[in-house]
Amino acid sequence: MLQGYKGKVLHVNLTRGSIQVEAPEESFYRTYIGGSAMGLYYLWKNTPAVADPLGPQNTLVFALSATTGAPVLGQSRVTVVAKSPLTNAVGDSQAGGFFPAELKFAGFDGIVITGASKAPVYLWIKDGNVELRDASHLWGHITNDVQARLIEELGDSRIEIAQIGPAGERLVRFAAIINMSNRANGRTGMGAVMGSKNLKAIAVRGTNKKITMADGEALKVFNRNAQAVFARDSEIQGLSQYGTAESVPLQDLWGGLPTRNWHSGTMGQERANAISGERMFKEILRGAAQQDQKRQGRDTCFACSIRCKRVVASTWQEKAIHPQSGGPEYETLATFGSYCDIDDLHAVAYANQLCNQYGVDTISAGATMAFAMECFENGLLTLQDTGGIPLNWGNSQGMLAMLEKTLKREGIGDLLAEGSARAAGRIGQGAEAFVMASKQQEIPAHMPHLKRSLALIYAVNPFGADHQSSEHDPSYEPEWYRTNFKKYGQKLTDIGLTNPQDSMVLNQEKVRFALISQYAYSVLDTANVCQFVFGPGWQLLGMRELAEFMSAVTGWDFSIEDLLKIGARRLNMLRAFNCREGITRDKDTLPKRFFDEPLQGGDSDSVSINRQEFEAALDEYYRQAGWDLATGNPFRATLGDLDLAWVADELGI
């Protein structure tokens, strides 16, 4: 008997309007576990090669895991997988909240969506019963409104809804899927895929909260121990209080805060403090005026006590910023803030609200605004092009006006909605030099100039630059490693990383650190657990604890080695999908600016990435991964060792 799973995967063909339920064998669950790897299996099986990402042949998968819904912190995550309309490569994105657990309670481990509906529909799932319903009355409405309308229509305030906003309907290529009106499967344009299928929303409700677990008593003990670790971990408590936004001033201090579209790593401490987590906590978090510092402006995910989600209540130029839309995290503060040379916290919070209401990824959206601003500053875009909107550095009004146009695909916003890489191709005049992206996905706000293994991961990651696909270099610095060994270093030792290196080197051992920690993060997205709770470095709990957790849920005996193999399997499935789509080594690169234009100002002044060192590290990464140096594609033997011989067969290798 399966433990932790519901043993059912829902298949919905929107072209035919058909609904089927699959009961996979136990061997399927043991191989793919859930999350990203499970989603990739169905993407491989249902989507033909070179399919149009916005066509009916693309497959959209929502995948949970055995851990989802367990009474343990850090497990309510859902992975969405499809071919990406932003990158034309594999698409993969995670989100938290209450939707994942509720989908499990409603009776399913995943949803596989194929085809496309002729008219707008939404999917209603309650206690194993499934139906497609007309969504024409919801089409065109922002996420907040749809949330309220569906709760009223379905007569249950406890339903959870994953939906697209108007940006997904309009096929903005970096559109997101939003649940709770503020949790996003943000990256790689999964919302545009959902929009192309005319699927407005998925509403779920499960009244039976019981999931069969292999060892319920062990899980109770595990959760008590995890809560005790949290109670004495000041750094994770800081994350709880200030969110990821707490790192803004620190990143600026050491020259790692991307500023003016990556020309600099600093906007200055005073300006960085103006958009910091501490200032947000004191001034605009919900309840800040009442000084309720225990729970002010913080929300959580199912069964999690960390409460790291920001919730703000404020105004920007008399426009309300609603708590329902959440609040900006570090990446959002950077992309709409420092990327654009803006230090107006209220403007950034309003930008975050627009992104959640219309449903887009804040990283790609903010970075695309920074791209447009640099084009404007250099005369490649004029006031005539922008419809009279000035896009000078630091102009928050101009940035927000252009963001709204982009979300609505109005004027030049219709071009920017294609993402910065495609927009640059249309603008011409050398605009490509201003695109800060890898595989056409805009780069997040962690500076690879100062974290050299991250430069490698940004380039090789199959679904484009991503800051949550490996451990960052400071965790492996010798002094940090020794000083924090008892608290954090042991986690790295557990996965075989025992030879710490300086952040600014990219040698063989640093490449090994990048790859092994990438395997570790890969299993986190397959087990669908939170990377703030579980991980191989600074997180609350390590891979040893994750193995213990998964064993208690499933009754299968997981070791750390098993977890790393699961992570390697998922990474190779991602890479092999790209191989099938014709995406090879030539796409594993970074913007020329990172190599040719040293940073300006602050502690990172004059720093750039060494191209020869980077290319040598790329070769070494392929060697260690078991991939071909010429193409970057996995060898057949590598796939075979990971129980993926069928993938090799499909590739014809």
XYZ file of C-alpha atoms in Angstrom:
653
model
C 0.000 0.000 0.000
C 1.287 3.458 -0.950
C 2.065 5.674 2.036
C 2.009 9.478 1.718
C 0.485 9.411 -1.747
C -3.128 9.322 -2.863
C -2.168 6.956 -5.669
C -4.100 8.928 -8.293
C -3.054 11.279 -11.080
C -5.745 13.322 -12.827
C -5.606 13.632 -16.634
C -7.610 16.435 -18.271
C -7.797 16.808 -22.049
C -9.169 20.270 -22.667
C -9.645 19.766 -26.391
C -12.030 16.865 -25.819
C -13.242 18.014 -22.417
C -12.394 14.571 -21.050
C -11.366 13.630 -17.519
C -9.553 10.417 -16.587
C -7.899 9.144 -13.427
C -4.678 7.117 -13.541
C -3.455 4.886 -10.706
C 0.328 4.608 -11.241
C 2.258 1.577 -10.024
C 4.318 1.826 -6.847
C 7.469 1.482 -8.973
C 6.552 4.747 -10.733
C 6.341 6.630 -7.458
C 9.553 5.082 -6.164
C 11.429 6.165 -9.287
C 10.085 9.692 -9.792
C 8.986 10.529 -6.200
C 6.877 13.521 -7.246
C 7.315 17.211 -7.970
C 9.577 18.129 -10.830
C 10.641 14.600 -11.849
C 7.044 13.369 -11.934
C 6.036 16.385 -14.001
C 8.920 15.822 -16.404
C 7.883 12.212 -16.962
C 4.446 13.296 -18.167
C 5.880 16.190 -20.185
C 8.192 13.749 -21.976
C 5.397 11.244 -22.634
C 2.752 13.709 -23.823
C 4.568 16.513 -25.629
C 6.120 15.852 -29.042
C 9.530 17.284 -29.928
C 9.649 20.904 -31.101
C 6.039 21.519 -30.070
C 4.879 25.130 -29.853
C 4.945 26.047 -26.133
C 1.751 28.045 -26.654
C 0.079 25.381 -28.771
C -2.316 22.600 -27.722
C 0.422 19.941 -27.977
C 2.255 21.338 -24.945
C 1.538 19.555 -21.663
C 1.024 21.388 -18.368
C 1.610 19.336 -15.221
C 0.903 20.191 -11.585
C 2.812 17.708 -9.412
C 2.876 17.085 -5.671
C 4.993 14.630 -3.669
C 4.692 12.080 -0.864
C 5.592 14.788 1.654
C 2.796 17.172 0.589
C 0.200 17.598 3.321
C 2.232 15.910 6.048
C 2.000 17.607 9.477
C 5.545 18.941 9.175
C 6.843 22.415 8.391
C 8.216 23.150 4.926
C 6.325 20.646 2.753
C 3.364 22.410 1.065
C 4.858 22.952 -2.380
C 3.644 22.336 -5.924
C 5.794 22.089 -9.042
C 4.445 23.097 -12.449
C 6.187 21.740 -15.556
C 5.683 22.457 -19.275
C 7.720 23.521 -22.263
C 8.536 27.180 -21.623
C 7.236 29.933 -23.926
C 9.954 32.236 -22.566
C 12.963 30.004 -23.282
C 11.639 27.344 -25.705
C 13.393 24.951 -23.322
C 12.003 22.960 -20.436
C 9.921 24.979 -17.976
C 9.872 24.270 -14.244
C 8.551 26.342 -11.352
C 7.622 25.879 -7.674
C 5.165 27.627 -5.351
C 4.033 27.263 -1.757
C 0.906 28.214 0.139
C -2.137 26.081 0.971
C -3.085 25.014 -2.562
C -0.609 22.080 -2.686
C -1.838 20.441 0.512
C -5.484 21.071 -0.442
C -4.983 19.383 -3.823
C -3.610 16.328 -2.014
C -6.567 16.345 0.395
C -8.890 16.602 -2.624
C -7.567 13.242 -3.773
C -4.730 13.628 -6.266
C -0.924 13.549 -6.483
C -0.889 15.520 -9.709
C -2.809 16.940 -12.661
C -1.747 16.403 -16.291
C -3.385 18.913 -18.639
C -3.282 18.448 -22.411
C -4.969 20.076 -25.386
C -6.701 23.450 -25.312
C -10.279 24.526 -24.675
C -12.113 26.592 -27.299
C -13.582 28.822 -24.570
C -12.412 29.821 -21.082
C -12.918 27.118 -18.436
C -11.902 26.382 -14.884
C -11.338 23.036 -13.191
C -13.253 22.262 -9.990
C -11.968 19.391 -7.842
C -13.666 18.399 -4.602
C -13.013 15.180 -2.705
C -12.060 13.272 -5.850
C -14.935 14.629 -7.958
C -13.826 16.625 -10.989
C -15.606 18.842 -13.482
C -14.808 21.509 -16.046
C -16.893 24.667 -15.730
C -17.381 27.768 -17.836
C -14.999 30.619 -16.916
C -16.107 33.290 -19.370
C -17.344 35.407 -16.461
C -13.859 35.249 -14.878
C -11.842 36.007 -17.997
C -10.177 39.410 -17.891
C -10.371 39.749 -14.115
C -7.374 40.143 -11.808
C -6.451 37.425 -9.341
C -7.918 39.116 -6.254
C -11.322 39.403 -7.922
C -11.312 35.845 -9.250
C -10.406 34.513 -5.818
C -13.436 36.267 -4.297
C -15.799 35.329 -7.139
C -14.950 31.625 -7.062
C -15.244 31.390 -3.294
C -18.704 32.941 -3.536
C -19.705 30.849 -6.545
C -18.604 27.551 -4.997
C -19.925 28.455 -1.554
C -16.855 27.475 0.431
C -14.365 29.897 1.950
C -11.782 27.127 2.382
C -11.238 26.270 -1.268
C -7.784 26.967 -2.685
C -7.318 28.391 -6.163
C -4.405 28.335 -8.607
C -5.114 30.744 -11.444
C -3.790 33.011 -14.124
C -4.350 36.744 -14.259
C -4.960 38.875 -17.352
C -1.248 38.636 -18.246
C -1.528 34.865 -18.606
C -4.654 35.290 -20.718
C -2.720 37.670 -22.976
C 0.180 35.207 -23.200
C 2.787 37.444 -21.600
C 5.755 35.110 -21.930
C 6.774 35.431 -18.279
C 3.248 35.034 -16.919
C 2.910 33.172 -13.611
C 0.367 30.894 -11.984
C -0.868 32.492 -8.748
C -2.453 30.904 -5.703
C -3.747 32.712 -2.603
C -3.505 35.851 -4.794
C 0.176 36.141 -3.834
C 2.042 32.794 -4.173
C 3.548 32.290 -7.597
C 4.793 29.519 -9.806
C 6.695 32.422 -11.215
C 9.547 31.469 -13.468
C 9.586 30.146 -17.066
C 6.145 31.413 -18.151
C 3.893 28.624 -16.901
C 1.005 31.100 -16.668
C 1.216 31.761 -20.410
C 0.962 28.009 -21.084
C -2.136 27.851 -18.891
C -3.546 30.871 -20.722
C -2.900 29.283 -24.122
C -5.117 26.404 -23.002
C -7.938 28.787 -22.008
C -7.724 27.394 -18.484
C -8.402 30.272 -16.099
C -8.183 28.489 -12.756
C -8.039 25.259 -10.789
C -10.141 25.308 -7.609
C -9.622 22.506 -5.089
C -11.223 21.399 -1.841
C -10.554 18.324 0.251
C -12.644 17.802 3.371
C -10.778 14.665 4.482
C -7.405 15.890 5.727
C -6.102 12.435 6.553
C -3.214 11.053 4.523
C -1.877 7.609 5.331
C 1.693 7.905 6.566
C 4.052 5.004 7.238
C 5.090 6.152 10.725
C 2.896 8.869 12.186
C 4.600 8.808 15.570
C 8.015 9.302 14.000
C 6.631 12.301 12.104
C 5.352 13.854 15.329
C 8.786 13.476 16.911
C 10.434 14.806 13.744
C 8.251 17.915 13.713
C 8.819 18.596 17.429
C 12.576 18.370 16.876
C 12.370 20.656 13.850
C 10.400 23.219 15.872
C 13.086 23.081 18.578
C 15.812 23.726 15.997
C 13.812 26.689 14.683
C 13.379 28.109 18.197
C 17.143 28.368 18.678
C 18.171 29.344 15.123
C 18.519 33.129 15.115
C 19.227 33.327 11.369
C 16.076 31.464 10.365
C 14.128 33.546 12.880
C 15.528 36.627 11.136
C 14.178 35.232 7.876
C 10.839 34.769 9.587
C 10.813 38.353 10.840
C 12.213 40.231 7.841
C 11.833 37.742 4.987
C 14.428 37.434 2.250
C 14.298 41.235 2.066
C 16.600 41.360 5.091
C 19.565 40.693 2.773
C 19.250 43.874 0.661
C 21.686 46.052 2.703
C 24.163 43.193 3.144
C 24.206 42.437 -0.576
C 24.824 46.118 -1.266
C 27.579 46.340 1.361
C 29.752 43.721 -0.313
C 28.932 44.887 -3.845
C 26.465 42.126 -4.662
C 23.261 44.119 -5.289
C 22.729 44.370 -9.082
C 22.173 48.030 -9.881
C 21.289 49.908 -13.104
C 20.843 46.703 -15.086
C 24.022 45.078 -13.738
C 26.418 47.979 -14.341
C 27.144 48.096 -10.608
C 26.845 45.978 -7.473
C 25.822 48.843 -5.203
C 23.318 51.650 -4.988
C 24.825 52.876 -1.695
C 23.918 51.855 1.848
C 21.466 54.674 2.496
C 19.476 53.879 -0.629
C 19.676 50.115 -0.062
C 18.367 50.609 3.472
C 15.429 52.507 1.986
C 14.188 49.285 0.338
C 15.326 46.886 3.056
C 13.396 44.226 4.923
C 13.906 46.086 8.186
C 12.336 49.244 6.814
C 9.485 47.217 5.357
C 8.953 45.568 8.740
C 8.829 48.892 10.565
C 6.779 50.898 8.077
C 4.569 49.032 5.629
C 3.962 45.496 6.858
C 0.343 44.988 7.832
C 0.038 45.950 11.504
C 3.265 47.975 11.561
C 1.453 50.986 12.996
C 0.223 48.846 15.894
C 3.759 47.511 16.535
C 2.475 43.931 16.638
C 5.956 42.554 16.115
C 5.175 38.901 16.777
C 2.890 38.337 13.818
C 2.739 41.612 11.983
C 2.482 41.326 8.230
C 3.600 37.730 7.984
C 1.811 34.803 6.435
C 2.654 31.133 6.135
C 2.143 27.918 4.193
C 0.204 24.862 5.327
C 1.581 23.412 8.616
C 4.579 25.774 8.688
C 5.460 27.885 11.719
C 8.224 29.969 10.126
C 5.796 32.514 8.645
C 8.270 34.086 6.203
C 5.750 35.463 3.681
C 5.547 39.295 3.603
C 2.115 40.979 3.823
C 2.087 44.749 3.311
C -0.574 47.422 3.637
C 0.280 50.878 2.348
C -0.196 53.288 -0.549
C 1.785 54.578 -3.480
C 0.656 58.011 -4.669
C -2.822 57.464 -3.232
C -3.125 54.007 -4.813
C -3.803 51.317 -2.232
C -1.411 48.421 -1.708
C -3.580 45.590 -0.407
C -2.525 42.870 2.055
C -4.148 40.272 -0.190
C -1.366 40.831 -2.725
C 1.353 39.876 -0.246
C 4.580 41.842 -0.238
C 7.941 41.998 -2.039
C 10.784 39.590 -1.301
C 14.483 40.185 -1.997
C 14.367 39.405 -5.725
C 11.423 41.757 -6.267
C 13.013 44.553 -4.240
C 16.135 44.178 -6.368
C 14.593 43.833 -9.837
C 12.131 46.716 -9.451
C 14.450 48.555 -7.069
C 18.190 48.424 -7.617
C 18.028 47.044 -11.186
C 16.053 50.184 -12.084
C 18.026 52.423 -9.667
C 14.820 53.009 -7.677
C 14.850 53.400 -3.881
C 11.112 53.987 -3.371
C 9.870 51.087 -1.212
C 6.223 51.961 -1.794
C 6.709 51.963 -5.576
C 8.352 48.536 -5.444
C 5.547 47.197 -3.234
C 3.004 48.531 -5.723
C 4.895 46.875 -8.587
C 4.763 43.607 -6.649
C 1.001 44.025 -6.257
C 0.525 44.613 -9.991
C 2.545 41.499 -10.782
C 0.449 39.352 -8.438
C -2.842 40.805 -9.625
C -2.041 40.398 -13.324
C -0.009 37.229 -12.740
C 3.640 37.566 -13.817
C 7.073 36.622 -12.551
C 8.497 39.615 -10.682
C 12.099 38.735 -11.622
C 11.550 38.734 -15.380
C 9.132 41.663 -15.157
C 11.487 43.887 -13.153
C 14.536 42.918 -15.196
C 12.644 43.676 -18.401
C 11.809 47.137 -17.037
C 15.522 47.670 -16.311
C 16.334 46.574 -19.882
C 13.806 49.083 -21.254
C 15.241 51.842 -19.059
C 18.748 51.225 -20.349
C 17.436 51.281 -23.915
C 15.790 54.631 -23.148
C 18.897 56.048 -21.480
C 20.904 55.175 -24.605
C 18.406 56.521 -27.122
C 17.285 53.148 -28.478
C 13.794 53.905 -27.201
C 12.363 57.420 -27.344
C 9.370 59.152 -25.818
C 7.581 58.532 -29.101
C 8.255 54.785 -28.704
C 7.140 54.690 -25.079
C 3.957 56.697 -25.569
C 5.407 59.655 -23.683
C 6.585 57.676 -20.655
C 10.083 58.759 -19.495
C 12.167 55.726 -18.528
C 15.176 57.359 -16.919
C 17.042 55.516 -14.192
C 15.323 56.019 -10.849
C 11.993 57.093 -12.327
C 9.485 55.028 -10.350
C 6.474 56.624 -12.058
C 7.827 55.778 -15.494
C 8.715 52.247 -14.454
C 5.242 51.559 -13.050
C 3.487 53.106 -16.035
C 5.509 50.905 -18.398
C 4.921 47.850 -16.226
C 1.155 48.362 -16.506
C 1.435 48.681 -20.281
C 3.439 45.461 -20.378
C 0.962 43.532 -18.248
C -1.843 44.718 -20.519
C 0.188 44.398 -23.766
C -0.536 48.018 -24.644
C 1.719 50.053 -26.918
C 5.366 49.115 -26.579
C 4.330 47.018 -23.601
C 3.154 44.459 -26.151
C 6.794 44.063 -27.196
C 8.196 44.005 -23.655
C 5.662 41.299 -22.777
C 7.759 39.025 -25.003
C 10.640 39.282 -22.513
C 13.833 41.283 -22.834
C 15.610 38.920 -25.264
C 12.841 38.876 -27.876
C 12.232 42.608 -27.384
C 15.903 43.328 -28.054
C 15.739 41.408 -31.319
C 12.925 43.678 -32.469
C 14.455 46.926 -31.189
C 17.848 46.198 -32.759
C 20.530 48.934 -32.669
C 22.629 46.849 -30.303
C 19.861 46.369 -27.723
C 21.024 42.765 -27.278
C 23.909 44.104 -25.168
C 21.390 45.250 -22.558
C 19.728 41.826 -22.146
C 20.754 40.256 -18.851
C 19.467 36.721 -19.386
C 20.524 33.102 -19.820
C 18.523 30.907 -22.216
C 16.348 34.031 -22.612
C 15.304 33.977 -18.956
C 16.169 37.127 -17.022
C 18.860 36.680 -14.369
C 17.910 36.858 -10.678
C 19.520 39.214 -8.191
C 22.431 37.188 -6.817
C 25.768 38.373 -8.206
C 27.718 35.608 -10.009
C 30.720 37.940 -10.187
C 31.139 37.360 -6.447
C 29.758 33.810 -6.315
C 31.711 32.045 -9.028
C 29.954 28.679 -8.922
C 26.680 30.554 -9.358
C 28.011 31.906 -12.667
C 28.334 28.308 -13.808
C 24.883 27.293 -12.538
C 23.215 30.327 -14.141
C 24.641 29.191 -17.473
C 24.042 25.433 -17.332
C 20.691 25.330 -15.554
C 18.276 23.735 -18.043
C 15.370 26.140 -17.493
C 17.497 29.292 -17.502
C 19.253 31.320 -14.839
C 17.984 30.365 -11.393
C 19.241 31.268 -7.920
C 17.521 28.332 -6.200
C 19.140 25.469 -8.094
C 22.374 25.153 -6.057
C 24.017 26.251 -2.838
C 25.753 29.638 -3.040
C 29.515 29.991 -2.679
C 29.695 31.727 0.729
C 28.410 28.518 2.342
C 31.585 26.770 1.186
C 34.133 29.409 2.150
C 36.810 28.013 4.514
C 36.238 30.459 7.385
C 32.449 30.205 7.227
C 32.651 26.427 6.914
C 34.875 26.077 9.981
C 33.133 28.682 12.104
C 29.657 27.317 11.376
C 30.569 23.648 11.036
C 28.472 22.403 13.938
C 25.449 24.367 12.755
C 25.747 24.240 8.961
C 29.021 22.718 7.758
C 27.947 19.227 8.733
C 25.143 19.452 6.171
C 27.709 19.939 3.403
C 29.882 17.162 4.796
C 26.870 14.858 4.656
C 26.764 15.228 0.863
C 30.519 14.769 0.500
C 31.643 18.409 0.364
C 34.614 18.602 2.737
C 37.154 20.836 0.974
C 35.871 24.446 1.188
C 37.064 27.052 -1.323
C 37.101 30.818 -1.634
C 34.027 32.390 -3.249
C 36.126 33.987 -5.981
C 37.624 30.786 -7.391
C 36.111 28.423 -9.944
C 38.398 25.421 -9.753
C 37.676 21.684 -9.941
C 36.468 21.461 -6.345
C 34.223 24.491 -6.757
C 32.689 22.878 -9.842
C 32.092 19.752 -7.752
C 30.435 21.923 -5.089
C 28.182 23.406 -7.784
C 27.143 20.036 -9.221
C 26.659 18.112 -5.963
C 24.691 20.935 -4.373
C 22.681 21.170 -7.603
C 21.748 17.498 -7.136
C 20.696 18.311 -3.578
C 18.507 21.227 -4.652
C 17.138 19.099 -7.472
C 15.796 16.539 -5.010
C 14.212 19.345 -2.964
C 12.137 20.264 -6.027
C 11.261 16.598 -6.583
C 10.303 15.959 -2.958
C 8.534 19.355 -3.134
C 9.936 20.748 0.105
C 10.780 24.334 0.995
C 14.368 25.433 0.390
C 14.275 27.637 3.471
C 13.555 24.615 5.663
C 15.492 21.800 3.950
C 18.803 22.010 2.128
C 22.513 21.188 2.074
C 23.849 24.386 3.680
C 22.434 27.291 5.692
C 18.873 25.938 5.939
C 17.093 24.811 9.095
C 17.366 21.076 8.305
C 19.790 19.119 6.138
C 19.669 16.217 3.712
C 19.994 13.728 6.569
C 16.764 15.072 8.067
C 15.067 15.066 4.656
C 15.909 11.365 4.256
C 14.465 10.722 7.712
C 11.298 12.690 6.871
C 10.712 10.945 3.540
C 11.345 7.517 5.071
C 8.796 8.163 7.840
C 6.187 9.270 5.290
C 6.637 6.528 2.688
C 8.040 3.579 4.642
C 10.826 3.367 2.055
C 14.330 3.537 3.475
C 15.966 6.642 1.979
C 19.666 7.394 2.399
C 21.439 10.628 1.499
C 22.954 8.779 -1.467
C 19.454 7.849 -2.619
C 18.402 11.477 -2.461
C 21.372 12.676 -4.512
C 20.609 10.042 -7.162
C 16.995 11.241 -7.290
C 18.295 14.773 -7.750
C 20.681 13.687 -10.504
C 17.842 11.832 -12.248
C 15.646 14.921 -12.318
C 18.528 17.154 -13.523
C 19.310 14.735 -16.358
C 15.642 14.572 -17.356
C 15.622 18.368 -17.622
C 18.819 18.381 -19.646
C 17.743 15.542 -21.933
C 14.459 17.319 -22.717
C 16.465 20.318 -23.894
C 18.660 17.991 -25.952
C 15.516 16.738 -27.703
C 14.563 20.371 -28.423
C 17.964 21.107 -30.001
C 19.301 23.143 -27.074
C 22.963 22.332 -26.507
C 26.198 23.769 -25.137
C 26.027 27.031 -27.099
C 23.120 28.112 -24.865
C 25.110 27.521 -21.653
C 26.433 31.033 -21.413
C 26.046 34.406 -19.700
C 25.596 37.999 -20.881
C 28.721 39.473 -22.462
C 28.536 42.293 -19.914
C 29.459 39.860 -17.147
C 32.733 39.082 -18.896
C 33.593 42.311 -20.712
C 32.265 45.154 -18.534
C 33.652 45.208 -14.967
C 31.296 46.342 -12.229
C 31.480 49.976 -11.191
C 31.622 51.256 -7.598
C 31.589 49.791 -4.117
C 33.406 46.696 -2.909
C 32.942 44.929 -6.260
C 34.397 47.782 -8.326
C 36.340 46.509 -11.388
C 35.218 42.890 -10.855
C 34.188 40.775 -13.847
C 33.980 37.070 -14.687
C 37.023 35.544 -16.386
C 35.871 33.981 -19.651
C 38.686 31.411 -19.885
C 38.128 30.284 -16.308
C 34.401 30.017 -17.009
C 34.855 27.909 -20.157
C 37.295 25.585 -18.380
C 34.790 25.183 -15.533
C 32.080 24.405 -18.080
C 34.178 21.544 -19.466
C 34.829 20.277 -15.947
C 31.135 20.444 -15.075
C 30.228 18.312 -18.111
C 32.926 15.784 -17.223
C 31.712 15.430 -13.655
C 28.040 15.252 -14.744
C 28.714 12.555 -17.350
C 27.762 14.784 -20.278
C 29.374 15.235 -23.683
C 31.867 18.120 -23.758
C 30.960 19.165 -27.292
C 27.178 19.295 -26.834
C 26.576 19.264 -23.083
C 24.126 16.377 -23.557
C 24.017 13.361 -21.223
C 25.725 10.168 -22.375
C 23.599 7.042 -22.675
C 25.540 5.417 -19.831
C 24.752 8.367 -17.560
C 21.037 8.088 -18.281
C 21.149 4.312 -17.867
C 22.747 4.577 -14.438
C 19.823 6.805 -13.408
C 17.122 4.383 -14.620
C 16.485 6.591 -17.639
C 17.373 4.198 -20.460
C 13.949 4.974 -21.957
C 14.983 8.632 -22.285
C 18.170 7.587 -24.094
C 16.045 5.421 -26.407
C 13.795 8.366 -27.230
C 16.842 10.514 -27.960
C 18.313 7.775 -30.119
C 21.644 7.719 -28.290
